[in-house]
Amino acid sequence: MLLIRGGRVVDPSARRDEVGHLVLSEGKVKEFLAGEAPKNFPGRVIPAEGRWVTPGLIDMHVHLREPGYEWKEDILSGTRAAAAGGFTSVACMANTKPVNDHPEVTRFILDKARREGFANVFPVAAVTRGLEGKEMTDFTELAEAGAVAFSDDGKPVASALLMRRALEYVRPFGYLIMTHSEDPELAEGGAANEGWTARKLGIPGIPAAAEEIAIAREILLARQTDGRVHIQHVSTKMGVDLLRMAKRAGLGVTGETAPQYFTLTDAALEGYDTNAKMNPPLRGEEDRMAILEGILDGTIDAVACDHAPHEDYVKRCEFTTAANGIIGLQTSLPLTLALTAGGKVSPVRIVDLLSAAPARLLSLTGKGTLVAGSDADVTVIDPATEWEFRPEEVLSKSRNSPFLGWKLRGRAVVTICGGKIRHSCVPGVEADA
Ligand SMILES: [Zn+2]
């Protein structure tokens, strides 16, 4: 039994934002108690006065690199970084080696995560075999093995016909297809957002239209098939506008963005910092503002960090040849908490973006909520503490982050997964072995 005492309990699923106490028992949430804290509680007590108590955070877009690229990250190190960042669940993309296009790979990831994970791992399986964009995977077989969604992330599904067939196929089963929306020909050879910064630095550009054309295509195919599609890492203004239009038209389209797209612009590339190189690339200020607007008005459903670990070797090189992507699990929460400045985004909305919405989108029952009977996945957040993201703090095997050295505000002080304390920096509250 665990008592989380005196925190500000923020639970969008129950429309709750009030001070109280949360009791966990046998891996489940037992109850919320208002008023005086229970005396002589027969179990461990976590003091949470002045802190937020939220459903365990869920990141629906990470790369854990296992199997196949364990020198970049593995399930153990990736979920340890997740727990330290406040995440109790992550959905991992299929671009491993072998690709997660076969139930054996899905089961391998799940077994490994069950044995050594610091957080729940939900595999996302590939849409096409080998991510080659040619032949559909066996969605039913993969879902039965435990895949929660399908995406070729890292690569787009270039064929509109194949995407149409995939959307039609999954519709009766209710499986979710998520898309890395990019027109491969328009993006080819590019390494930064096409615009002033790229021109000045002499880096070949990726036009915003490469992403927007693909987003428009997914929306039109969702309409054509009466299907459901989720747009990954939306990064441009027109991308947000298209998503907004699709939602107004009542189409089954949702979208996520990543903290880097509302925190940074391509100005971060000055000095050829390859830790600011990613795909989609960091965009301009107008795009960044549009992403913020999309979060404010609900167009963007979720924040997911696209945690993409890479060793120094593939980042410490010439900009155009450097690998794409950044780690994000330990900085996603503070960067998203920054949205509360000025009172524009409420704590309830923050928790929706980082927990309740991903649970809804991936149909994770018992997650993203603190109602009685749900899983005892809880994050205790100190929203005010200031800290520096130093290299020594990094729990990933890779350190490719443009936020190293940043002063951040807010962090997860206790992360509880299935009733077990997986991370704690509260004195006197030891993590479980
Ligand atoms: Zn992607």
Short mmCIF file of C-alpha atoms and ligand atoms in Angstrom, two decimals:
data_model
loop_
_atom_site.label_atom_id
_atom_site.label_comp_id
_atom_site.label_asym_id
_atom_site.label_seq_id
_atom_site.Cartn_x
_atom_site.Cartn_y
_atom_site.Cartn_z
CA MET A 1 0.00 0.00 0.00
CA LEU A 2 1.16 3.48 -0.88
CA LEU A 3 -0.21 6.84 0.16
CA ILE A 4 0.67 9.88 -1.92
CA ARG A 5 -0.09 12.60 0.53
CA GLY A 6 -1.29 16.15 0.10
CA GLY A 7 -0.53 16.73 -3.57
CA ARG A 8 -2.44 18.66 -6.20
CA VAL A 9 -4.13 15.76 -7.96
CA VAL A 10 -4.53 16.59 -11.65
CA ASP A 11 -6.60 14.02 -13.52
CA PRO A 12 -8.30 15.14 -16.75
CA SER A 13 -10.27 11.86 -17.00
CA ALA A 14 -12.09 12.71 -13.76
CA ARG A 15 -12.05 16.46 -14.43
CA ARG A 16 -10.13 16.71 -11.18
CA ASP A 17 -7.67 19.38 -10.13
CA GLU A 18 -7.73 19.46 -6.34
CA VAL A 19 -5.52 18.90 -3.35
CA GLY A 20 -5.92 15.49 -1.75
CA HIS A 21 -4.41 12.10 -1.18
CA LEU A 22 -4.12 9.11 -3.45
CA VAL A 23 -4.08 5.54 -2.16
CA LEU A 24 -2.50 2.78 -4.27
CA SER A 25 -2.92 -0.88 -3.50
CA GLU A 26 -2.00 -4.09 -5.30
CA GLY A 27 -0.89 -2.35 -8.45
CA LYS A 28 -4.09 -0.34 -8.78
CA VAL A 29 -5.39 3.06 -7.75
CA LYS A 30 -7.58 2.40 -4.71
CA GLU A 31 -9.06 5.81 -3.98
CA PHE A 32 -8.76 9.56 -3.87
CA LEU A 33 -9.27 11.14 -0.46
CA ALA A 34 -10.02 14.82 0.14
CA GLY A 35 -9.58 16.58 3.47
CA GLU A 36 -7.26 15.43 6.26
CA ALA A 37 -4.58 12.91 5.41
CA PRO A 38 -5.26 9.45 6.89
CA LYS A 39 -3.41 8.93 10.18
CA ASN A 40 -1.33 5.80 10.87
CA PHE A 41 -1.46 4.72 7.24
CA PRO A 42 -0.47 1.04 7.04
CA GLY A 43 2.05 1.44 4.20
CA ARG A 44 4.59 3.74 2.63
CA VAL A 45 3.86 7.43 2.49
CA ILE A 46 5.11 9.76 -0.23
CA PRO A 47 4.85 13.41 0.78
CA ALA A 48 3.55 15.40 -2.20
CA GLU A 49 2.66 18.74 -0.65
CA GLY A 50 3.22 21.52 -3.21
CA ARG A 51 3.54 18.99 -6.02
CA TRP A 52 1.30 17.68 -8.75
CA VAL A 53 0.11 14.11 -8.65
CA THR A 54 -0.81 12.98 -12.15
CA PRO A 55 -1.56 9.78 -14.04
CA GLY A 56 1.74 8.29 -15.20
CA LEU A 57 2.95 10.16 -18.26
CA ILE A 58 2.77 8.36 -21.60
CA ASP A 59 5.02 9.06 -24.56
CA MET A 60 3.48 7.64 -27.71
CA HIS A 61 6.54 8.17 -29.92
CA VAL A 62 9.96 6.90 -28.87
CA HIS A 63 12.74 4.87 -30.42
CA LEU A 64 14.20 2.33 -27.99
CA ARG A 65 16.64 0.94 -30.61
CA GLU A 66 16.34 -2.65 -29.38
CA PRO A 67 16.63 -5.08 -31.08
CA GLY A 68 19.53 -4.23 -33.32
CA TYR A 69 21.00 -0.91 -32.25
CA GLU A 70 21.71 -1.54 -28.58
CA TRP A 71 24.78 0.69 -28.60
CA LYS A 72 22.45 3.68 -29.12
CA GLU A 73 19.83 2.63 -26.57
CA ASP A 74 18.14 -0.48 -25.26
CA ILE A 75 14.93 -1.25 -23.50
CA LEU A 76 16.58 -1.03 -20.07
CA SER A 77 18.34 2.32 -20.62
CA GLY A 78 15.46 3.82 -22.58
CA THR A 79 12.84 2.98 -19.98
CA ARG A 80 15.15 4.14 -17.20
CA ALA A 81 15.37 7.53 -18.94
CA ALA A 82 11.58 7.40 -19.34
CA ALA A 83 11.00 6.80 -15.63
CA ALA A 84 13.41 9.61 -14.70
CA GLY A 85 11.46 11.89 -17.03
CA GLY A 86 8.13 10.96 -15.41
CA PHE A 87 6.99 8.49 -18.06
CA THR A 88 5.42 5.22 -16.99
CA SER A 89 4.57 4.11 -20.52
CA VAL A 90 6.20 4.54 -23.90
CA ALA A 91 5.19 3.40 -27.38
CA CYS A 92 8.25 2.35 -29.35
CA MET A 93 8.62 2.66 -33.09
CA ALA A 94 9.27 -0.21 -35.46
CA ASN A 95 12.54 0.88 -37.10
CA THR A 96 14.66 -1.62 -35.19
CA LYS A 97 16.79 -4.40 -36.67
CA PRO A 98 15.01 -6.61 -37.45
CA VAL A 99 12.11 -4.27 -38.10
CA ASN A 100 9.09 -4.89 -35.88
CA ASP A 101 7.08 -6.30 -38.76
CA HIS A 102 6.73 -9.80 -37.33
CA PRO A 103 4.99 -11.04 -34.15
CA GLU A 104 8.28 -12.56 -32.96
CA VAL A 105 9.83 -9.10 -32.78
CA THR A 106 6.78 -7.66 -31.02
CA ARG A 107 6.90 -10.47 -28.47
CA PHE A 108 10.65 -10.06 -27.98
CA ILE A 109 10.21 -6.37 -27.12
CA LEU A 110 7.34 -7.11 -24.73
CA ASP A 111 9.20 -9.96 -22.98
CA LYS A 112 12.33 -7.88 -22.57
CA ALA A 113 10.36 -4.90 -21.27
CA ARG A 114 8.48 -7.07 -18.79
CA ARG A 115 11.73 -8.50 -17.46
CA GLU A 116 13.89 -5.42 -17.23
CA GLY A 117 11.84 -2.33 -18.09
CA PHE A 118 11.47 0.63 -15.77
CA ALA A 119 8.28 1.57 -17.61
CA ASN A 120 5.56 -0.12 -19.62
CA VAL A 121 6.51 -0.58 -23.26
CA PHE A 122 3.88 -0.68 -25.99
CA PRO A 123 5.29 -1.75 -29.35
CA VAL A 124 4.16 -0.02 -32.50
CA ALA A 125 4.53 -2.41 -35.43
CA ALA A 126 5.38 -1.53 -39.02
CA VAL A 127 2.75 -0.79 -41.66
CA THR A 128 4.89 -2.36 -44.38
CA ARG A 129 7.38 -5.22 -44.34
CA GLY A 130 10.91 -4.02 -43.70
CA LEU A 131 9.56 -0.43 -43.77
CA GLU A 132 9.99 -0.75 -47.50
CA GLY A 133 6.62 0.70 -48.39
CA LYS A 134 5.72 -2.19 -50.67
CA GLU A 135 3.84 -4.91 -48.87
CA MET A 136 1.53 -4.61 -45.87
CA THR A 137 2.38 -6.44 -42.67
CA ASP A 138 -0.10 -8.81 -41.04
CA PHE A 139 -1.87 -6.29 -38.81
CA THR A 140 -4.06 -8.83 -37.03
CA GLU A 141 -1.18 -11.13 -36.19
CA LEU A 142 0.88 -8.20 -34.91
CA ALA A 143 -2.00 -6.77 -32.86
CA GLU A 144 -2.59 -10.20 -31.33
CA ALA A 145 1.11 -10.31 -30.37
CA GLY A 146 0.67 -6.97 -28.58
CA ALA A 147 1.25 -4.17 -31.08
CA VAL A 148 -0.87 -1.16 -30.08
CA ALA A 149 -0.63 0.74 -33.38
CA PHE A 150 1.11 0.73 -36.76
CA SER A 151 3.64 3.12 -38.23
CA ASP A 152 6.60 3.07 -40.59
CA ASP A 153 7.99 6.03 -38.63
CA GLY A 154 11.43 7.07 -39.74
CA LYS A 155 10.12 6.57 -43.23
CA PRO A 156 6.89 7.68 -44.87
CA VAL A 157 4.53 5.27 -46.58
CA ALA A 158 5.19 6.75 -50.00
CA SER A 159 2.37 5.04 -51.87
CA ALA A 160 -1.05 6.62 -51.46
CA LEU A 161 -2.61 3.41 -52.71
CA LEU A 162 -0.90 1.32 -50.06
CA MET A 163 -1.88 3.82 -47.34
CA ARG A 164 -5.47 3.68 -48.56
CA ARG A 165 -5.47 -0.12 -48.42
CA ALA A 166 -3.94 -0.08 -44.93
CA LEU A 167 -6.57 2.35 -43.63
CA GLU A 168 -9.33 0.24 -45.17
CA TYR A 169 -7.89 -2.95 -43.76
CA VAL A 170 -7.59 -1.76 -40.13
CA ARG A 171 -10.91 0.10 -40.00
CA PRO A 172 -13.14 -2.79 -38.88
CA PHE A 173 -10.60 -3.76 -36.20
CA GLY A 174 -10.17 -0.23 -34.88
CA TYR A 175 -6.36 -0.36 -35.12
CA LEU A 176 -4.59 2.98 -35.28
CA ILE A 177 -2.27 3.91 -38.13
CA MET A 178 0.23 6.65 -37.32
CA THR A 179 2.15 8.39 -40.03
CA HIS A 180 5.54 10.00 -40.46
CA SER A 181 4.15 12.37 -43.06
CA GLU A 182 6.74 13.30 -45.64
CA ASP A 183 6.91 13.38 -49.40
CA PRO A 184 10.19 11.52 -49.94
CA GLU A 185 11.04 13.14 -53.27
CA LEU A 186 10.47 16.67 -52.03
CA ALA A 187 12.52 15.99 -48.90
CA GLU A 188 15.32 14.12 -50.60
CA GLY A 189 18.82 15.44 -49.96
CA GLY A 190 17.59 18.04 -47.45
CA ALA A 191 19.05 18.42 -43.98
CA ALA A 192 17.31 21.51 -42.57
CA ASN A 193 14.14 23.53 -42.97
CA GLU A 194 14.14 25.24 -46.36
CA GLY A 195 14.44 28.92 -45.59
CA TRP A 196 16.74 31.74 -44.59
CA THR A 197 18.83 29.84 -42.03
CA ALA A 198 19.50 26.88 -44.33
CA ARG A 199 20.44 29.22 -47.18
CA LYS A 200 22.76 31.24 -44.97
CA LEU A 201 24.47 28.11 -43.64
CA GLY A 202 24.57 26.48 -47.06
CA ILE A 203 22.59 23.44 -45.91
CA PRO A 204 20.22 21.85 -48.46
CA GLY A 205 16.61 22.49 -47.44
CA ILE A 206 13.52 20.37 -46.82
CA PRO A 207 10.46 22.40 -47.80
CA ALA A 208 7.53 22.60 -45.39
CA ALA A 209 5.41 21.36 -48.29
CA ALA A 210 7.15 17.97 -48.09
CA GLU A 211 5.38 17.45 -44.77
CA GLU A 212 2.18 19.32 -45.61
CA ILE A 213 1.46 17.48 -48.85
CA ALA A 214 1.75 14.19 -46.97
CA ILE A 215 -0.48 15.41 -44.12
CA ALA A 216 -3.07 16.55 -46.67
CA ARG A 217 -2.87 13.14 -48.33
CA GLU A 218 -3.45 11.27 -45.06
CA ILE A 219 -6.42 13.50 -44.27
CA LEU A 220 -7.95 12.94 -47.70
CA LEU A 221 -7.40 9.20 -47.40
CA ALA A 222 -8.98 9.16 -43.93
CA ARG A 223 -11.97 10.90 -45.51
CA GLN A 224 -12.08 8.55 -48.47
CA THR A 225 -11.93 5.43 -46.30
CA ASP A 226 -13.88 6.80 -43.33
CA GLY A 227 -10.80 5.67 -41.44
CA ARG A 228 -8.71 6.94 -38.57
CA VAL A 229 -5.18 8.29 -38.92
CA HIS A 230 -2.75 9.89 -36.47
CA ILE A 231 -0.19 12.40 -37.75
CA GLN A 232 3.17 12.10 -36.00
CA HIS A 233 5.43 15.05 -35.14
CA VAL A 234 3.52 17.90 -36.79
CA SER A 235 6.05 20.70 -37.28
CA THR A 236 4.63 23.31 -39.68
CA LYS A 237 1.97 26.00 -39.60
CA MET A 238 0.11 24.61 -42.58
CA GLY A 239 0.30 21.16 -41.01
CA VAL A 240 -1.57 22.51 -37.97
CA ASP A 241 -4.04 24.35 -40.22
CA LEU A 242 -4.77 21.18 -42.20
CA LEU A 243 -5.29 19.18 -39.02
CA ARG A 244 -7.63 21.85 -37.67
CA MET A 245 -9.64 21.82 -40.88
CA ALA A 246 -9.87 18.02 -40.82
CA LYS A 247 -11.13 18.04 -37.25
CA ARG A 248 -13.73 20.71 -38.05
CA ALA A 249 -14.91 18.48 -40.88
CA GLY A 250 -15.38 15.68 -38.34
CA LEU A 251 -12.74 13.41 -39.86
CA GLY A 252 -10.96 10.72 -37.83
CA VAL A 253 -7.66 12.56 -37.78
CA THR A 254 -5.49 13.30 -34.74
CA GLY A 255 -2.00 14.67 -34.32
CA GLU A 256 0.96 15.03 -32.03
CA THR A 257 3.85 17.43 -31.84
CA ALA A 258 7.16 17.28 -29.99
CA PRO A 259 8.55 19.78 -27.45
CA GLN A 260 11.40 20.71 -29.80
CA TYR A 261 8.91 22.09 -32.33
CA PHE A 262 7.31 24.52 -29.89
CA THR A 263 10.59 25.32 -28.08
CA LEU A 264 13.14 25.80 -30.85
CA THR A 265 13.38 27.12 -34.39
CA ASP A 266 15.96 26.50 -37.08
CA ALA A 267 17.95 29.34 -35.52
CA ALA A 268 19.30 26.56 -33.27
CA LEU A 269 21.27 25.31 -36.29
CA GLU A 270 23.63 28.30 -36.14
CA GLY A 271 27.09 26.92 -35.55
CA TYR A 272 26.03 23.73 -37.36
CA ASP A 273 24.90 22.04 -34.16
CA THR A 274 24.04 18.53 -35.33
CA ASN A 275 22.14 18.02 -32.05
CA ALA A 276 19.54 20.32 -33.57
CA LYS A 277 19.25 18.14 -36.67
CA MET A 278 16.09 16.08 -36.88
CA ASN A 279 13.33 15.02 -39.24
CA PRO A 280 11.01 16.84 -39.65
CA PRO A 281 13.53 19.66 -39.24
CA LEU A 282 13.18 22.53 -36.81
CA ARG A 283 11.10 25.14 -38.61
CA GLY A 284 10.66 28.90 -38.49
CA GLU A 285 9.17 31.14 -35.80
CA GLU A 286 5.82 31.36 -37.60
CA ASP A 287 5.59 27.57 -37.51
CA ARG A 288 6.56 27.44 -33.83
CA MET A 289 3.82 29.95 -32.99
CA ALA A 290 1.28 27.95 -35.00
CA ILE A 291 2.19 24.78 -33.07
CA LEU A 292 1.58 26.66 -29.81
CA GLU A 293 -1.75 27.88 -31.18
CA GLY A 294 -2.64 24.30 -32.13
CA ILE A 295 -1.91 23.15 -28.60
CA LEU A 296 -3.98 25.99 -27.14
CA ASP A 297 -7.07 25.36 -29.25
CA GLY A 298 -6.93 21.56 -29.03
CA THR A 299 -5.97 20.93 -32.66
CA ILE A 300 -2.90 19.08 -31.44
CA ASP A 301 -3.94 16.13 -29.30
CA ALA A 302 -0.72 14.99 -27.69
CA VAL A 303 2.90 15.83 -27.00
CA ALA A 304 5.36 13.02 -27.78
CA CYS A 305 9.10 13.58 -27.78
CA ASP A 306 10.29 11.37 -30.67
CA HIS A 307 13.16 10.18 -28.45
CA ALA A 308 15.78 9.20 -31.03
CA PRO A 309 19.11 8.25 -29.45
CA HIS A 310 22.28 8.32 -31.56
CA GLU A 311 25.88 7.77 -30.54
CA ASP A 312 28.40 10.63 -30.85
CA TYR A 313 29.99 9.04 -33.91
CA VAL A 314 26.99 9.67 -36.18
CA LYS A 315 26.39 13.16 -34.77
CA ARG A 316 29.95 14.48 -34.64
CA CYS A 317 30.33 14.86 -38.35
CA GLU A 318 29.46 17.13 -41.22
CA PHE A 319 25.94 18.55 -40.85
CA THR A 320 24.39 17.08 -44.00
CA THR A 321 25.62 13.56 -43.22
CA ALA A 322 24.82 13.60 -39.47
CA ALA A 323 22.02 11.35 -38.24
CA ASN A 324 18.58 12.82 -37.56
CA GLY A 325 16.99 12.98 -34.14
CA ILE A 326 17.42 13.89 -30.51
CA ILE A 327 16.83 12.25 -27.16
CA GLY A 328 13.86 13.69 -25.31
CA LEU A 329 12.46 11.56 -22.51
CA GLN A 330 14.12 13.53 -19.70
CA THR A 331 13.32 16.98 -21.09
CA SER A 332 9.82 16.50 -22.49
CA LEU A 333 8.02 17.26 -19.21
CA PRO A 334 9.86 20.47 -18.25
CA LEU A 335 9.67 21.82 -21.83
CA THR A 336 5.93 21.11 -21.89
CA LEU A 337 5.45 22.57 -18.40
CA ALA A 338 6.92 25.79 -19.78
CA LEU A 339 3.61 26.20 -21.64
CA THR A 340 1.89 26.98 -18.33
CA ALA A 341 3.82 30.26 -18.06
CA GLY A 342 1.39 33.16 -18.21
CA GLY A 343 -1.50 30.84 -17.36
CA LYS A 344 -2.35 30.11 -20.99
CA VAL A 345 -2.20 26.33 -20.69
CA SER A 346 -3.74 24.75 -17.58
CA PRO A 347 -2.23 21.87 -15.59
CA VAL A 348 -5.20 19.72 -16.68
CA ARG A 349 -4.37 20.37 -20.32
CA ILE A 350 -0.68 19.58 -19.74
CA VAL A 351 -1.64 16.21 -18.22
CA ASP A 352 -4.04 15.59 -21.07
CA LEU A 353 -1.29 16.21 -23.65
CA LEU A 354 1.23 14.01 -21.83
CA SER A 355 -0.95 11.22 -20.47
CA ALA A 356 -4.72 11.10 -20.97
CA ALA A 357 -4.68 11.81 -24.72
CA PRO A 358 -1.97 9.26 -25.60
CA ALA A 359 -3.86 6.65 -23.55
CA ARG A 360 -7.04 7.45 -25.48
CA LEU A 361 -5.36 7.47 -28.88
CA LEU A 362 -3.63 4.13 -28.29
CA SER A 363 -6.64 2.63 -26.43
CA LEU A 364 -4.52 1.80 -23.38
CA THR A 365 -7.10 0.67 -20.84
CA GLY A 366 -6.39 1.57 -17.23
CA LYS A 367 -3.76 4.14 -18.23
CA GLY A 368 -3.81 7.94 -18.42
CA THR A 369 -6.25 8.14 -15.51
CA LEU A 370 -6.33 8.00 -11.72
CA VAL A 371 -9.90 6.79 -11.27
CA ALA A 372 -10.31 3.96 -8.77
CA GLY A 373 -9.37 0.61 -10.30
CA SER A 374 -6.99 2.01 -12.90
CA ASP A 375 -3.34 0.96 -13.01
CA ALA A 376 -1.14 2.38 -10.26
CA ASP A 377 0.96 4.39 -12.75
CA VAL A 378 1.49 7.77 -11.13
CA THR A 379 3.87 10.67 -11.61
CA VAL A 380 4.63 13.18 -8.86
CA ILE A 381 5.82 16.43 -10.40
CA ASP A 382 7.53 19.38 -8.79
CA PRO A 383 6.47 22.09 -11.26
CA ALA A 384 8.68 24.80 -9.79
CA THR A 385 12.07 23.24 -9.15
CA GLU A 386 14.86 24.57 -11.32
CA TRP A 387 17.61 22.30 -12.57
CA GLU A 388 20.20 22.07 -15.26
CA PHE A 389 20.14 19.29 -17.83
CA ARG A 390 23.78 18.26 -17.46
CA PRO A 391 25.42 15.37 -19.35
CA GLU A 392 25.72 13.47 -16.04
CA GLU A 393 21.91 13.53 -15.75
CA VAL A 394 21.43 11.66 -19.01
CA LEU A 395 20.27 8.09 -18.45
CA SER A 396 20.06 7.23 -22.13
CA LYS A 397 23.07 5.59 -23.71
CA SER A 398 23.21 8.55 -26.10
CA ARG A 399 23.52 12.24 -25.32
CA ASN A 400 22.29 13.86 -28.51
CA SER A 401 20.22 16.69 -27.10
CA PRO A 402 20.16 20.38 -28.03
CA PHE A 403 18.94 21.03 -24.47
CA LEU A 404 22.13 19.99 -22.68
CA GLY A 405 23.22 22.83 -20.45
CA TRP A 406 19.71 24.33 -20.41
CA LYS A 407 18.21 25.55 -17.17
CA LEU A 408 14.85 23.82 -16.95
CA ARG A 409 11.91 24.30 -14.63
CA GLY A 410 9.86 21.40 -13.29
CA ARG A 411 10.60 17.70 -13.16
CA ALA A 412 9.24 14.35 -12.09
CA VAL A 413 10.32 13.71 -8.50
CA VAL A 414 8.66 10.31 -8.12
CA THR A 415 7.56 7.92 -10.86
CA ILE A 416 5.42 4.95 -9.88
CA CYS A 417 4.73 2.19 -12.37
CA GLY A 418 2.33 -0.63 -11.48
CA GLY A 419 2.57 0.40 -7.82
CA LYS A 420 6.39 0.20 -7.83
CA ILE A 421 8.54 3.26 -7.28
CA ARG A 422 10.73 3.36 -10.40
CA HIS A 423 12.33 6.75 -9.88
CA SER A 424 12.59 9.03 -6.88
CA CYS A 425 14.58 12.09 -5.98
CA VAL A 426 12.58 12.76 -2.83
CA PRO A 427 14.71 12.28 0.29
CA GLY A 428 13.44 9.32 2.32
CA VAL A 429 11.50 7.84 -0.61
CA GLU A 430 13.62 5.01 -1.98
CA ALA A 431 12.99 3.53 -5.40
CA ASP A 432 11.98 -0.15 -5.40
CA ALA A 433 14.63 -2.64 -6.42
ZN ZN B 1 9.22 10.27 -37.76
#
